[in-house]
Structures are given as structure tokens and as C-alpha cells.
């Protein structure tokens, strides 16, 4: 007997075997003996394959042979997310516009408090957009939510270019603040939640890459905004029209690549234990995570809002050098998001968040005594990197705790921390540094984040159960 691919096959006297899988016949090697009269001569015959019956290919229904994974590869989707987030990061270039709106000789000549109002309103309403954008993405897909958010964000900027003088400050608040801020919230949450579904094994790193684009966006947008403001000093708001057009092009280009990954059969049963938004709000873990992000944001934005003036007051830098330093710090904000996101994969989310808060608190304590730029710049870089790092670690933490099914809506609500921090942080620092000294202000911010280092140790994942 000869062993075939599907079992033993009979072998004839001449060495033939039969493949029982397809009925094909093979002539195997065998020896033939000849009696030559002077001895026996053996001749070995080589195997040959006999003709097989024709196999008819299986017919497939038309239109149903395409793989569900057809479309751009996931690295292209990630690249589109970085471009998309970089255009959103232009919101942090507001300081360039705010400085121009305060200068005499134009139709605005706003006070410092008035000049910061449009930015504060935008950040104040952003969490409403992140929540609605998260729900829209979870239900209708990332492309729809991204296109809507990007369009609103760009439209708010372009409408702001119609404000011509101080009497139209209300229109600037409505267009840039309400419309633009609402669109910013819808758009921001989309790539953060989407990429975690494409890279479930590298949630921290991929989130850091996505929001890192947001941090780098301010670095790229600030020089362009400054050039546009210099070109129209009498009406600096005209800079918003080309900026808004750029935002619209970039967000649309990035959003067209967005889509959810194809469903994975192995991931089906685990999703039964994912939390809905309402269920997550009934856990203490959601409030602990939101508190951590809020305190990190209060300290981070509180320092970011006064970086230039602090550098002048503490180190004696010139205004131009201090403004350049603020733009340069945006690189550390973006790099910190990638670095801390990657480290959270290796050492754990809560452990890394404790390091983020602890390092930021220590640097803020030392900041008033760093009278030399050699000391001030590294401390400021750590604060910027850690502030951005919190926004890389927290989305992945929320997905770890509550699952990916409703990650957009759940983390979208957590972004109330961004709104609270964006309003409370600058106002707190301004009130405590009213006399020109930043020692009390920075010490207060340091105490806030150092106290917050106790929260990660109290936070454990909630019990996962199959909700019905």
C-alpha cells in the first residue's frame, strides 16, 4: 500500500498508486530485472504523472467576491488622521491673532481679557461637540462625523473674517467661538476613537500619533497666521479667510480616507461586555479618569497661556524671543503625546499617568526659580510634553476600561476636562499673578497636579459584564 494525501491507496504490481482525493493516477518508480545471460541487470523506471480529470472552478455570485477589507491600508488612514488633526491644531495659534487684536491702530484694539474671549468660548463648547461627534461616529461611521466637524470648524474661521471692528466682537464670539469650537469638538474625537479600532494592540501609541498631529498643528499654523496678520494689520481678522480655506481642504482630504475596520469574528463575543455611555457614567472610574484629565489640563493650559510673558518676567528674554519660544514648545507638546502614548503600552496607563502628573508638578514648582533660559526652557518643555501626553494616554485608558464599541461617546464626554481646564487654568493664573509675580500661581498649579498623583492609584478597571 502507498500512503496518499487522504489515506492509503492500493499499489499494483507495477508500482501504480491512486490518489483518492482527486482520482489521479501516478506511476511510481519501480525496478525491472533483465536476464542478460551474463548476470542480472536492473533498470529503474522514473515516475510519471498520468493525466488528471479536469477540475471545474467554483462559481461565485457576481459582486460578492471582493474582500470586506478593500480600501486604503491602515497606515494611510493613520496618515490621513495626522493631517486631519494638524489642521485642527491651528486653534492653538490663537495667541498670534489675540496679540494683533490688542495692537493700536486697527479697528479692534481689544483688552487682554477681550482678546482671549473667542478662544475661551471655543474651548468652552468643545466638549459638547466631542460628545455628539463620538455618538455620531459610533452610529454613522468616522467619515460622516469627520466631514461634518471639519466643515463646521473651517466655516467658523471663515465667518470670523467678516468681523471688521470692535463693535462686532459678538460676531467673532459666535463664529469662531461657538460654530468653530463646536466643529472642533466633533472633528477632534473622530480619529482618536477610530484609530484605536484599527490598532487595538497599540492603542496608546496610535492615539499618541494621532493627537501628536494636533500638537504639531500649532507649530505649523502660527508662522502662516503671523504672515497673514502682517499683511492686513488694519483688519487682522482677514487672516481667518485663507486659514479657514486651508482647514477645509486638509480636513476634507484626511476625512475621505476614514473608515472603520472590517468586523472581526473573534472580537464579537467580547463586545457584549463593552459599556454604553450611560453605563460608563454610573461607574466611579469614569469620574476618576475625568478628574485626572481635568487637573492635568488646568495646570497645562494655565502654563501654556502665559508661557511668553513668564519667559520675559522670569528670565528677562525679549518679547520676540519669548514668542518664538512658545512656538518652539509646540514641538514638545506633539512629541510628548507620542512618547507617553508609547510608554503607556510598555509600563501601564495608570503608572504612566502618575509619572506625567508628578513630573509636571515638580517642574512647575521649580519654574519661578529658573532665572536662566538654560534652566527655564527644559522645564517648560517637560510641562508642554506632559500636558500633551495626558491626551494620548487617556483615550487608550478609556478604551481599556469601557471597551471600543462606544469609545467615541464615552471619551467624548471626558473632554469636558478640556473645556473646564481651558477656562479655569488661564483665569486662575491671571488672578494669582495679577501683581506680576508668578511664584504663587505656579506653586498653586504644582500643588494641584501633585495632589492628583494619588488618583491613578485609586483607579482600577470596572468589572466587565455582559450587559443586556
Coordinates of C-alpha atoms in Angstrom, one line a residue, residues 41-397:
X41 CA 20.7 -6.3 -15.0
X42 CA 18.3 -4.0 -13.1
X43 CA 16.8 -0.9 -14.7
X44 CA 14.9 1.8 -12.7
X45 CA 11.9 3.4 -14.2
X46 CA 11.2 7.0 -13.3
X47 CA 7.8 8.0 -12.1
X48 CA 5.4 9.9 -14.3
X49 CA 2.2 11.6 -13.6
X50 CA -0.8 10.4 -15.6
X51 CA -3.5 12.9 -16.8
X52 CA -5.9 14.1 -14.1
X53 CA -9.6 14.8 -14.6
X54 CA -10.4 18.5 -15.2
X55 CA -11.5 20.4 -12.1
X56 CA -14.3 22.9 -12.7
X57 CA -13.7 26.1 -10.6
X58 CA -16.3 27.1 -8.1
X59 CA -18.7 29.8 -9.3
X60 CA -19.2 32.8 -7.1
X61 CA -22.1 35.2 -7.2
X62 CA -21.3 38.4 -9.1
X63 CA -20.3 41.3 -6.9
X64 CA -19.6 39.2 -3.8
X65 CA -16.0 38.2 -4.3
X66 CA -14.5 41.5 -3.1
X67 CA -12.8 41.4 0.3
X68 CA -14.5 43.4 3.1
X69 CA -11.1 44.9 3.8
X70 CA -10.8 46.6 0.4
X71 CA -9.9 50.3 0.7
X72 CA -6.9 52.3 1.8
X73 CA -4.4 50.4 4.1
X74 CA -4.5 51.3 7.8
X75 CA -1.2 53.2 7.6
X76 CA -2.8 55.5 5.0
X77 CA -5.8 56.0 7.3
X78 CA -3.3 56.9 10.1
X79 CA -1.5 59.4 7.9
X80 CA -4.8 61.0 7.0
X81 CA -5.7 61.3 10.7
X82 CA -2.4 63.1 11.4
X83 CA -3.1 65.6 8.6
X84 CA -6.7 66.0 9.8
X85 CA -5.5 66.6 13.4
X86 CA -2.8 69.0 12.3
X87 CA -5.4 71.3 10.8
X88 CA -7.4 71.2 14.0
X89 CA -4.3 72.1 16.0
X90 CA -4.4 75.5 14.3
X91 CA -6.7 76.6 17.1
X92 CA -3.7 76.9 19.4
X93 CA -2.3 79.6 17.1
X94 CA -4.9 82.0 18.5
X95 CA -2.3 83.8 20.5
X96 CA -1.0 85.3 17.2
X97 CA -4.4 86.7 16.4
X98 CA -5.0 87.8 20.0
X99 CA -1.8 89.8 20.0
X100 CA -2.8 91.5 16.8
X101 CA -6.3 92.3 18.1
X102 CA -4.8 94.2 21.0
X103 CA -2.5 96.4 19.0
X104 CA -3.5 100.1 18.5
X105 CA -4.1 101.3 15.0
X106 CA -6.7 98.8 13.9
X107 CA -10.5 98.7 14.3
X108 CA -10.4 96.4 17.4
X109 CA -7.8 97.5 20.0
X110 CA -9.2 94.9 22.4
X111 CA -8.1 94.5 26.0
X112 CA -6.2 91.3 27.0
X113 CA -9.4 89.8 28.5
X114 CA -11.5 90.6 25.5
X115 CA -8.9 89.2 23.1
X116 CA -8.9 85.8 24.8
X117 CA -12.7 85.5 24.8
X118 CA -13.2 83.9 21.4
X119 CA -10.6 81.2 22.2
X120 CA -12.2 80.6 25.7
X121 CA -15.6 80.2 24.2
X122 CA -14.3 77.8 21.6
X123 CA -12.7 75.6 24.2
X124 CA -15.7 76.0 26.5
X125 CA -18.1 74.4 24.0
X126 CA -15.7 71.8 22.6
X127 CA -16.8 69.0 24.9
X128 CA -20.4 69.3 23.6
X129 CA -19.0 68.7 20.1
X130 CA -16.8 65.8 21.3
X131 CA -19.8 64.0 22.9
X132 CA -22.0 64.5 19.9
X133 CA -19.2 63.7 17.5
X134 CA -18.4 60.5 19.4
X135 CA -22.1 59.3 19.2
X136 CA -22.3 60.2 15.5
X137 CA -19.1 58.3 14.7
X138 CA -20.2 55.2 16.7
X139 CA -23.6 55.2 14.8
X140 CA -22.8 56.6 11.3
X141 CA -19.1 55.9 10.9
X142 CA -16.0 58.2 11.2
X143 CA -16.1 59.7 7.7
X144 CA -19.5 61.4 8.2
X145 CA -18.6 62.8 11.6
X146 CA -15.2 64.0 10.4
X147 CA -16.6 65.8 7.3
X148 CA -19.3 67.5 9.4
X149 CA -16.8 68.6 12.1
X150 CA -14.2 69.7 9.7
X151 CA -16.7 71.8 7.7
X152 CA -18.1 73.5 10.8
X153 CA -14.6 74.2 12.1
X154 CA -13.4 75.8 8.8
X155 CA -16.7 77.6 8.4
X156 CA -16.4 79.2 11.8
X157 CA -13.0 80.5 10.9
X158 CA -14.0 81.9 7.6
X159 CA -17.1 83.6 9.1
X160 CA -14.8 85.2 11.7
X161 CA -13.1 87.1 8.8
X162 CA -16.3 89.1 8.4
X163 CA -15.8 90.8 11.8
X164 CA -14.4 94.2 10.9
X165 CA -14.1 96.2 14.2
X166 CA -14.6 96.2 17.9
X167 CA -18.4 96.6 17.7
X168 CA -18.6 93.1 16.0
X169 CA -16.8 91.3 18.8
X170 CA -20.1 89.4 19.4
X171 CA -20.0 88.1 15.9
X172 CA -16.4 86.9 16.4
X173 CA -17.5 85.1 19.6
X174 CA -20.4 83.5 17.7
X175 CA -18.5 82.4 14.6
X176 CA -15.1 81.5 15.8
X177 CA -16.1 80.6 19.4
X178 CA -19.5 78.8 19.0
X179 CA -19.5 77.5 15.5
X180 CA -15.8 76.8 15.2
X181 CA -15.5 75.3 18.7
X182 CA -18.5 73.0 18.2
X183 CA -17.0 71.8 14.9
X184 CA -13.6 71.4 16.6
X185 CA -15.1 69.1 19.2
X186 CA -16.9 66.9 16.6
X187 CA -13.8 66.6 14.5
X188 CA -11.3 66.1 17.2
X189 CA -12.8 62.9 18.7
X190 CA -13.1 61.0 15.4
X191 CA -9.5 60.0 14.6
X192 CA -8.8 59.3 18.3
X193 CA -11.6 56.7 18.6
X194 CA -11.2 55.4 15.0
X195 CA -7.5 54.5 15.1
X196 CA -7.9 52.6 18.3
X197 CA -10.1 50.2 16.4
X198 CA -7.5 49.8 13.6
X199 CA -4.7 49.3 16.1
X200 CA -6.3 47.5 19.1
X201 CA -2.9 46.1 20.2
X202 CA -1.2 49.6 20.2
X203 CA -3.9 51.9 21.4
X204 CA -1.6 54.2 23.4
X205 CA 1.0 54.6 20.6
X206 CA -1.5 55.2 17.8
X207 CA -3.5 57.6 19.9
X208 CA -0.3 59.5 20.6
X209 CA 0.5 59.7 16.9
X210 CA -3.0 61.0 16.1
X211 CA -3.1 63.7 18.8
X212 CA 0.6 64.4 18.2
X213 CA -0.6 65.8 14.9
X214 CA -2.8 68.2 16.8
X215 CA 0.2 69.4 18.8
X216 CA 2.3 69.9 15.8
X217 CA -0.5 71.8 14.0
X218 CA 0.0 74.9 16.1
X219 CA 3.7 74.9 15.2
X220 CA 2.9 74.8 11.5
X221 CA 0.0 77.2 11.6
X222 CA 1.5 80.0 13.8
X223 CA 4.0 81.3 11.2
X224 CA 1.4 81.3 8.5
X225 CA -1.1 83.1 10.7
X226 CA 1.6 85.7 11.6
X227 CA 2.4 86.3 7.9
X228 CA -1.4 86.8 7.1
X229 CA -1.8 89.2 10.1
X230 CA 1.2 91.3 9.0
X231 CA -0.4 91.5 5.5
X232 CA -3.6 93.1 6.9
X233 CA -2.7 95.0 10.1
X234 CA -5.7 97.3 9.9
X235 CA -8.1 94.4 9.9
X236 CA -6.3 91.3 11.3
X237 CA -9.4 89.2 11.2
X238 CA -9.0 88.9 7.4
X239 CA -6.3 86.3 8.1
X240 CA -9.2 83.9 9.1
X241 CA -10.4 83.6 5.5
X242 CA -7.3 81.8 4.0
X243 CA -6.7 79.9 7.2
X244 CA -10.3 78.6 7.1
X245 CA -9.9 77.6 3.5
X246 CA -6.8 75.6 4.4
X247 CA -8.6 74.0 7.3
X248 CA -11.4 72.9 4.9
X249 CA -9.1 71.4 2.3
X250 CA -6.9 69.5 4.9
X251 CA -9.8 68.2 7.0
X252 CA -11.7 67.0 3.9
X253 CA -8.6 65.3 2.4
X254 CA -8.0 63.5 5.7
X255 CA -11.7 62.6 6.3
X256 CA -12.1 61.0 2.9
X257 CA -9.6 58.2 4.0
X258 CA -11.5 57.5 7.2
X259 CA -13.4 54.3 7.7
X260 CA -13.9 51.7 10.4
X261 CA -12.0 48.3 10.1
X262 CA -14.0 45.3 8.9
X263 CA -15.6 43.3 11.7
X264 CA -13.5 40.6 13.2
X265 CA -15.3 37.4 14.1
X266 CA -13.1 36.8 17.1
X267 CA -14.0 40.2 18.6
X268 CA -17.7 39.6 18.5
X269 CA -18.3 37.9 21.9
X270 CA -16.0 40.3 23.8
X271 CA -18.1 43.3 22.6
X272 CA -21.0 42.1 24.7
X273 CA -19.2 43.3 27.7
X274 CA -18.5 46.8 26.4
X275 CA -20.1 49.7 28.3
X276 CA -22.6 52.0 26.9
X277 CA -22.2 55.7 27.6
X278 CA -24.9 55.7 30.3
X279 CA -23.4 52.6 31.9
X280 CA -19.9 54.2 32.0
X281 CA -21.4 57.3 33.7
X282 CA -22.6 55.1 36.5
X283 CA -19.1 53.9 37.4
X284 CA -16.8 55.8 39.7
X285 CA -13.9 55.0 37.3
X286 CA -15.3 57.4 34.7
X287 CA -15.2 60.3 37.2
X288 CA -11.8 59.5 38.5
X289 CA -10.3 59.4 34.9
X290 CA -12.1 62.7 34.1
X291 CA -10.8 64.3 37.2
X292 CA -7.2 63.2 36.3
X293 CA -7.5 64.7 32.9
X294 CA -9.1 67.9 34.2
X295 CA -6.4 68.6 36.7
X296 CA -3.7 67.9 34.1
X297 CA -5.4 70.3 31.7
X298 CA -5.8 73.1 34.3
X299 CA -2.1 73.0 35.0
X300 CA -1.1 72.5 31.4
X301 CA -3.2 75.2 29.8
X302 CA -2.7 77.5 32.7
X303 CA 1.0 77.5 31.9
X304 CA 0.6 77.5 28.1
X305 CA -1.5 80.6 28.3
X306 CA 1.3 82.6 30.0
X307 CA 4.5 81.0 28.6
X308 CA 5.7 84.0 26.7
X309 CA 5.0 86.5 29.4
X310 CA 6.5 84.2 32.0
X311 CA 9.7 83.8 30.0
X312 CA 10.0 87.6 29.8
X313 CA 9.3 88.2 33.5
X314 CA 11.5 85.3 34.9
X315 CA 14.4 85.1 32.5
X316 CA 14.5 88.5 31.0
X317 CA 14.0 87.3 27.4
X318 CA 12.9 89.8 24.8
X319 CA 9.3 89.6 23.6
X320 CA 10.3 88.3 20.1
X321 CA 12.4 85.5 21.7
X322 CA 9.7 84.6 24.1
X323 CA 7.1 84.4 21.3
X324 CA 9.5 82.2 19.3
X325 CA 10.0 80.0 22.4
X326 CA 6.2 79.5 22.7
X327 CA 6.0 78.3 19.1
X328 CA 9.0 76.0 19.6
X329 CA 7.4 74.4 22.7
X330 CA 4.6 73.1 20.4
X331 CA 7.2 70.6 19.1
X332 CA 7.5 69.2 22.7
X333 CA 3.7 69.1 23.0
X334 CA 3.4 66.9 20.0
X335 CA 6.4 64.8 20.8
X336 CA 5.2 64.2 24.3
X337 CA 1.9 62.8 23.1
X338 CA 3.7 60.2 21.0
X339 CA 6.3 59.4 23.7
X340 CA 3.9 59.0 26.6
X341 CA 1.5 57.0 24.5
X342 CA 4.2 54.6 23.6
X343 CA 5.4 54.3 27.2
X344 CA 1.9 53.5 28.4
X345 CA 1.9 50.4 26.2
X346 CA 5.0 49.1 28.0
X347 CA 4.6 50.2 31.6
X348 CA 0.8 50.6 32.1
X349 CA -1.6 53.5 31.7
X350 CA -2.0 54.4 35.3
X351 CA 1.6 54.2 36.2
X352 CA 2.5 56.5 33.3
X353 CA -0.2 59.0 34.2
X354 CA 1.2 59.2 37.7
X355 CA 4.6 60.0 36.1
X356 CA 3.0 62.6 33.9
X357 CA 1.4 64.4 36.8
X358 CA 4.4 64.1 39.1
X359 CA 6.9 65.4 36.6
X360 CA 4.7 68.3 35.7
X361 CA 4.2 69.2 39.3
X362 CA 7.9 69.2 40.0
X363 CA 8.7 71.3 37.0
X364 CA 6.1 73.9 38.0
X365 CA 7.5 74.1 41.5
X366 CA 10.9 74.9 40.1
X367 CA 9.8 77.3 37.3
X368 CA 9.8 80.6 39.3
X369 CA 13.4 80.0 40.3
X370 CA 14.7 79.2 36.8
X371 CA 16.0 82.7 36.1
X372 CA 18.3 81.5 33.3
X373 CA 16.9 80.4 29.8
X374 CA 19.2 77.3 30.2
X375 CA 17.0 76.2 33.1
X376 CA 13.7 77.6 32.0
X377 CA 13.5 76.1 28.6
X378 CA 13.9 72.4 29.7
X379 CA 11.4 72.8 32.5
X380 CA 8.9 74.4 30.1
X381 CA 9.5 71.6 27.6
X382 CA 8.6 69.0 30.2
X383 CA 5.4 70.8 31.1
X384 CA 4.3 71.0 27.5
X385 CA 5.2 67.4 26.8
X386 CA 3.3 66.1 29.8
X387 CA 0.3 68.3 29.2
X388 CA 0.0 66.8 25.7
X389 CA 0.9 63.3 27.0
X390 CA -2.2 63.2 29.1
X391 CA -4.3 63.5 25.9
X392 CA -2.5 60.5 24.4
X393 CA -2.8 58.2 27.4
X394 CA -6.4 58.9 28.5
X395 CA -8.2 57.8 25.3
X396 CA -6.5 54.5 25.4
X397 CA -7.3 54.2 29.1

